[in-house]
Tab-separated table of C-alpha atoms in Angstrom:
chain	number	residue	atom	x	y	z
A	1	MET	CA	108.251	89.489	48.631
A	2	SER	CA	108.353	88.743	44.858
A	3	ASP	CA	105.552	89.780	42.485
A	4	ILE	CA	103.165	87.048	41.289
A	5	SER	CA	103.615	86.127	37.612
A	6	TYR	CA	100.350	85.641	35.704
A	7	PRO	CA	100.107	83.832	32.318
A	8	LYS	CA	99.676	85.961	29.222
A	9	GLY	CA	96.139	87.088	28.748
A	10	VAL	CA	95.163	86.502	32.356
A	11	LYS	CA	94.548	89.634	34.311
A	12	PRO	CA	95.045	89.643	38.082
A	13	PHE	CA	91.781	89.639	40.047
A	14	VAL	CA	91.264	92.849	41.764
A	15	THR	CA	88.354	93.394	44.132
A	16	LYS	CA	86.551	96.620	43.543
A	17	PRO	CA	86.109	98.789	46.553
A	18	THR	CA	82.451	98.776	47.615
A	19	SER	CA	80.684	101.936	48.553
A	20	LYS	CA	81.720	102.896	51.974
A	21	SER	CA	78.997	102.559	54.557
A	22	PRO	CA	78.745	105.560	56.778
A	23	LYS	CA	80.845	105.194	59.863
A	24	LYS	CA	78.877	104.411	62.969
A	25	LYS	CA	79.114	107.109	65.540
A	26	LYS	CA	80.758	105.868	68.654
A	27	THR	CA	78.490	106.051	71.640
A	28	SER	CA	79.097	105.560	75.265
A	29	LEU	CA	78.357	102.147	76.687
A	30	LEU	CA	76.321	104.012	79.286
A	31	GLY	CA	73.760	105.795	77.142
A	32	PHE	CA	71.627	108.261	79.001
A	33	GLY	CA	68.532	106.069	78.574
A	34	ASN	CA	70.253	103.187	80.383
A	35	ARG	CA	71.874	105.166	83.177
A	36	GLY	CA	69.072	104.546	85.630
A	37	MET	CA	69.327	100.794	85.190
A	38	ASP	CA	73.087	101.028	85.164
A	39	PHE	CA	73.029	102.885	88.518
A	40	GLU	CA	70.753	100.159	89.992
A	41	SER	CA	73.164	97.526	88.599
A	42	ALA	CA	76.106	99.286	90.278
A	43	ILE	CA	74.338	99.319	93.621
A	44	ASN	CA	73.536	95.618	93.325
A	45	ASP	CA	77.211	94.970	92.628
A	46	ALA	CA	78.211	96.949	95.739
A	47	ASN	CA	75.771	94.931	97.773
A	48	LEU	CA	77.223	91.721	96.418
A	49	TYR	CA	80.688	92.947	97.280
A	50	TYR	CA	79.645	93.724	100.840
A	51	GLN	CA	78.235	90.274	101.291
A	52	GLU	CA	81.307	88.591	99.738
A	53	LYS	CA	83.486	90.562	102.175
A	54	ASN	CA	81.041	89.854	105.060
A	55	LEU	CA	80.665	93.605	105.703
A	56	ALA	CA	76.884	93.833	105.484
A	57	VAL	CA	73.815	92.051	104.139
A	58	ILE	CA	71.843	94.438	101.921
A	59	THR	CA	69.447	93.261	99.219
A	60	LYS	CA	66.987	94.753	96.713
A	61	ARG	CA	63.353	94.313	97.632
A	62	PRO	CA	61.289	92.300	95.122
A	63	THR	CA	58.138	94.067	93.918
A	64	PRO	CA	55.144	91.800	94.630
A	65	ILE	CA	52.900	91.172	91.614
A	66	ASN	CA	49.656	89.424	91.101
A	67	ILE	CA	49.772	87.244	87.916
A	68	VAL	CA	46.527	87.370	85.852
A	69	LYS	CA	47.435	85.637	82.562
A	70	VAL	CA	50.115	83.211	81.559
A	71	ASP	CA	50.913	82.045	78.015
A	72	TYR	CA	52.121	78.441	78.273
A	73	THR	CA	52.689	78.118	74.558
A	74	LYS	CA	55.723	80.348	74.920
A	75	GLY	CA	57.332	78.668	77.943
A	76	ALA	CA	55.086	80.008	80.677
A	77	THR	CA	55.328	83.752	79.731
A	78	ILE	CA	53.462	86.232	81.913
A	79	THR	CA	51.229	88.232	79.601
A	80	GLN	CA	49.170	90.165	82.174
A	81	ALA	CA	49.921	91.069	85.833
A	82	TYR	CA	49.591	93.984	88.239
A	83	PHE	CA	51.297	95.241	91.355
A	84	GLU	CA	49.655	93.850	94.500
A	85	THR	CA	50.790	96.625	96.869
A	86	GLN	CA	52.545	99.966	96.554
A	87	SER	CA	56.237	99.604	96.887
A	88	THR	CA	58.176	101.098	99.841
A	89	THR	CA	61.856	101.467	99.118
A	90	ASP	CA	64.372	99.714	96.901
A	91	TYR	CA	66.812	98.275	99.400
A	92	ASN	CA	67.138	97.149	102.993
A	93	GLY	CA	69.545	95.139	105.105
A	94	VAL	CA	71.748	95.142	108.158
A	95	TYR	CA	75.288	96.330	108.974
A	96	ASP	CA	76.809	95.548	112.399
A	97	GLY	CA	73.447	95.332	114.082
A	98	HIS	CA	72.115	98.493	112.364
A	99	TYR	CA	69.111	98.281	110.133
A	100	ILE	CA	69.593	100.003	106.712
A	101	ASP	CA	66.792	101.112	104.455
A	102	PHE	CA	67.224	103.296	101.358
A	103	GLU	CA	65.846	104.344	98.002
A	104	ALA	CA	67.967	104.818	94.876
A	105	LYS	CA	66.887	107.524	92.469
A	106	SER	CA	68.390	108.668	89.162
A	107	THR	CA	67.571	111.948	87.477
A	108	ARG	CA	68.600	113.725	84.322
A	109	ASN	CA	67.909	117.110	85.873
A	110	LYS	CA	71.173	118.994	86.480
A	111	THR	CA	69.937	121.690	88.785
A	112	SER	CA	67.623	119.913	91.209
A	113	PHE	CA	66.065	116.646	92.300
A	114	PRO	CA	62.270	116.630	91.671
A	115	LEU	CA	60.133	115.628	94.639
A	116	ALA	CA	57.614	114.130	92.217
A	117	ASN	CA	60.116	111.175	92.029
A	118	ILE	CA	59.184	110.251	95.643
A	119	PRO	CA	55.762	108.689	96.212
A	120	PRO	CA	54.048	109.363	99.591
A	121	GLN	CA	54.353	105.799	100.779
A	122	GLN	CA	58.113	105.939	100.648
A	123	ILE	CA	58.139	109.045	102.919
A	124	ALA	CA	55.783	107.310	105.343
A	125	HIS	CA	57.929	104.185	105.290
A	126	LEU	CA	61.199	106.009	105.870
A	127	GLU	CA	59.662	107.995	108.783
A	128	ARG	CA	58.883	104.704	110.477
A	129	VAL	CA	62.399	103.442	109.926
A	130	ILE	CA	63.872	106.679	111.462
A	131	GLU	CA	61.428	106.304	114.409
A	132	HIS	CA	62.918	102.891	115.086
A	133	LYS	CA	66.420	104.245	114.826
A	134	GLY	CA	67.196	102.638	111.460
A	135	TRP	CA	69.566	104.167	108.925
A	136	ALA	CA	67.337	105.728	106.240
A	137	PHE	CA	68.651	107.572	103.259
A	138	PHE	CA	68.431	108.235	99.499
A	139	LEU	CA	71.176	107.577	96.995
A	140	ILE	CA	70.649	110.241	94.335
A	141	HIS	CA	72.283	109.892	90.919
A	142	PHE	CA	72.643	112.987	88.713
A	143	SER	CA	73.210	111.134	85.455
A	144	LEU	CA	74.143	114.210	83.357
A	145	ARG	CA	76.683	115.259	85.952
A	146	ASN	CA	77.765	111.632	86.667
A	147	GLU	CA	77.564	112.288	90.408
A	148	VAL	CA	76.046	110.329	93.274
A	149	PHE	CA	75.157	111.574	96.737
A	150	LEU	CA	73.992	109.916	99.948
A	151	LEU	CA	71.263	112.198	101.323
A	152	PRO	CA	69.771	111.412	104.806
A	153	ALA	CA	66.011	110.629	104.537
A	154	SER	CA	65.376	112.949	107.488
A	155	TYR	CA	66.468	115.950	105.357
A	156	VAL	CA	64.347	114.785	102.457
A	157	ILE	CA	61.268	114.223	104.639
A	158	ASP	CA	61.535	117.738	106.152
A	159	PHE	CA	61.914	119.275	102.699
A	160	TYR	CA	59.043	117.118	101.360
A	161	LYS	CA	56.625	118.186	104.193
A	162	SER	CA	57.562	121.876	104.099
A	163	ARG	CA	57.471	121.946	100.287
A	164	PRO	CA	59.351	125.272	99.869
A	165	ARG	CA	59.549	124.298	96.197
A	166	ALA	CA	58.807	121.282	94.011
A	167	SER	CA	62.386	120.035	93.883
A	168	ILE	CA	65.484	120.077	96.034
A	169	PRO	CA	68.117	122.319	94.558
A	170	TYR	CA	71.426	120.683	93.584
A	171	GLU	CA	73.335	123.147	95.653
A	172	GLU	CA	71.392	122.088	98.821
A	173	ILE	CA	72.027	118.407	98.139
A	174	VAL	CA	75.703	119.126	97.842
A	175	GLU	CA	75.538	121.001	101.156
A	176	HIS	CA	73.631	118.265	103.111
A	177	ALA	CA	74.643	115.101	101.396
A	178	ARG	CA	77.812	112.971	101.268
A	179	PRO	CA	79.264	112.482	97.815
A	180	ILE	CA	79.886	108.939	96.681
A	181	LYS	CA	83.082	108.872	94.591
A	182	GLU	CA	83.129	106.617	91.582
A	183	GLY	CA	85.603	103.806	91.863
A	184	PHE	CA	86.358	100.515	90.247
A	185	HIS	CA	85.061	97.737	92.510
A	186	PRO	CA	82.617	98.497	93.799
A	187	ARG	CA	81.815	101.403	91.528
A	188	TYR	CA	79.780	103.234	94.157
A	189	ASP	CA	81.079	102.307	97.584
A	190	TYR	CA	78.248	103.931	99.560
A	191	LEU	CA	78.541	101.900	102.838
A	192	PRO	CA	81.535	103.826	104.305
A	193	GLU	CA	79.682	107.102	103.826
A	194	ALA	CA	76.535	105.650	105.442
A	195	ILE	CA	78.697	104.624	108.454
A	196	LYS	CA	80.168	108.108	108.674
A	197	GLU	CA	76.685	109.639	108.586
A	198	PHE	CA	74.844	107.444	110.954
A	199	ASP	CA	77.193	105.509	113.173
A	200	LYS	CA	77.771	108.072	115.883
A	201	LYS	CA	79.800	105.956	118.282
């Protein structure tokens, strides 16, 4: 490419380099603060996949709220509300005639799962599910380890009631739970592990 010829006395226009702004540090799309919501989203995607493939019908329970105030000047925005009842578990549904009920929990703790994350009404609810021969379990996400486990609710209930300590050690979860390997679609394919754990045909 030939050089550009400028008339005499005309200097070429050169842009001066501006002061370099500090480079933004690259961060993971899955920041630690968002991993709990990301985990829930991954479960929702798995449930949608199961429905699309006609494998199971599992949905997230809506949390009932009582609306107190609504601001209609901003397009009917709820400004004050409270929970009507204490929630039970996150998900329920059916697979091949089997009732499924489980809670999804995410923790940043690397060495144990705190029992403080489980309210008493969830324990009572899951006990009733087990009594009626439903499949009851916890999906536990260790966000700092990027690991997910399917832990039978019966084990959690026994540990919760005996209270040998305030949290379930990671090693015990590894021993008594089924690991859910991370994949592509769905990201956490938990249903096959639930079948292995509970479908004793």
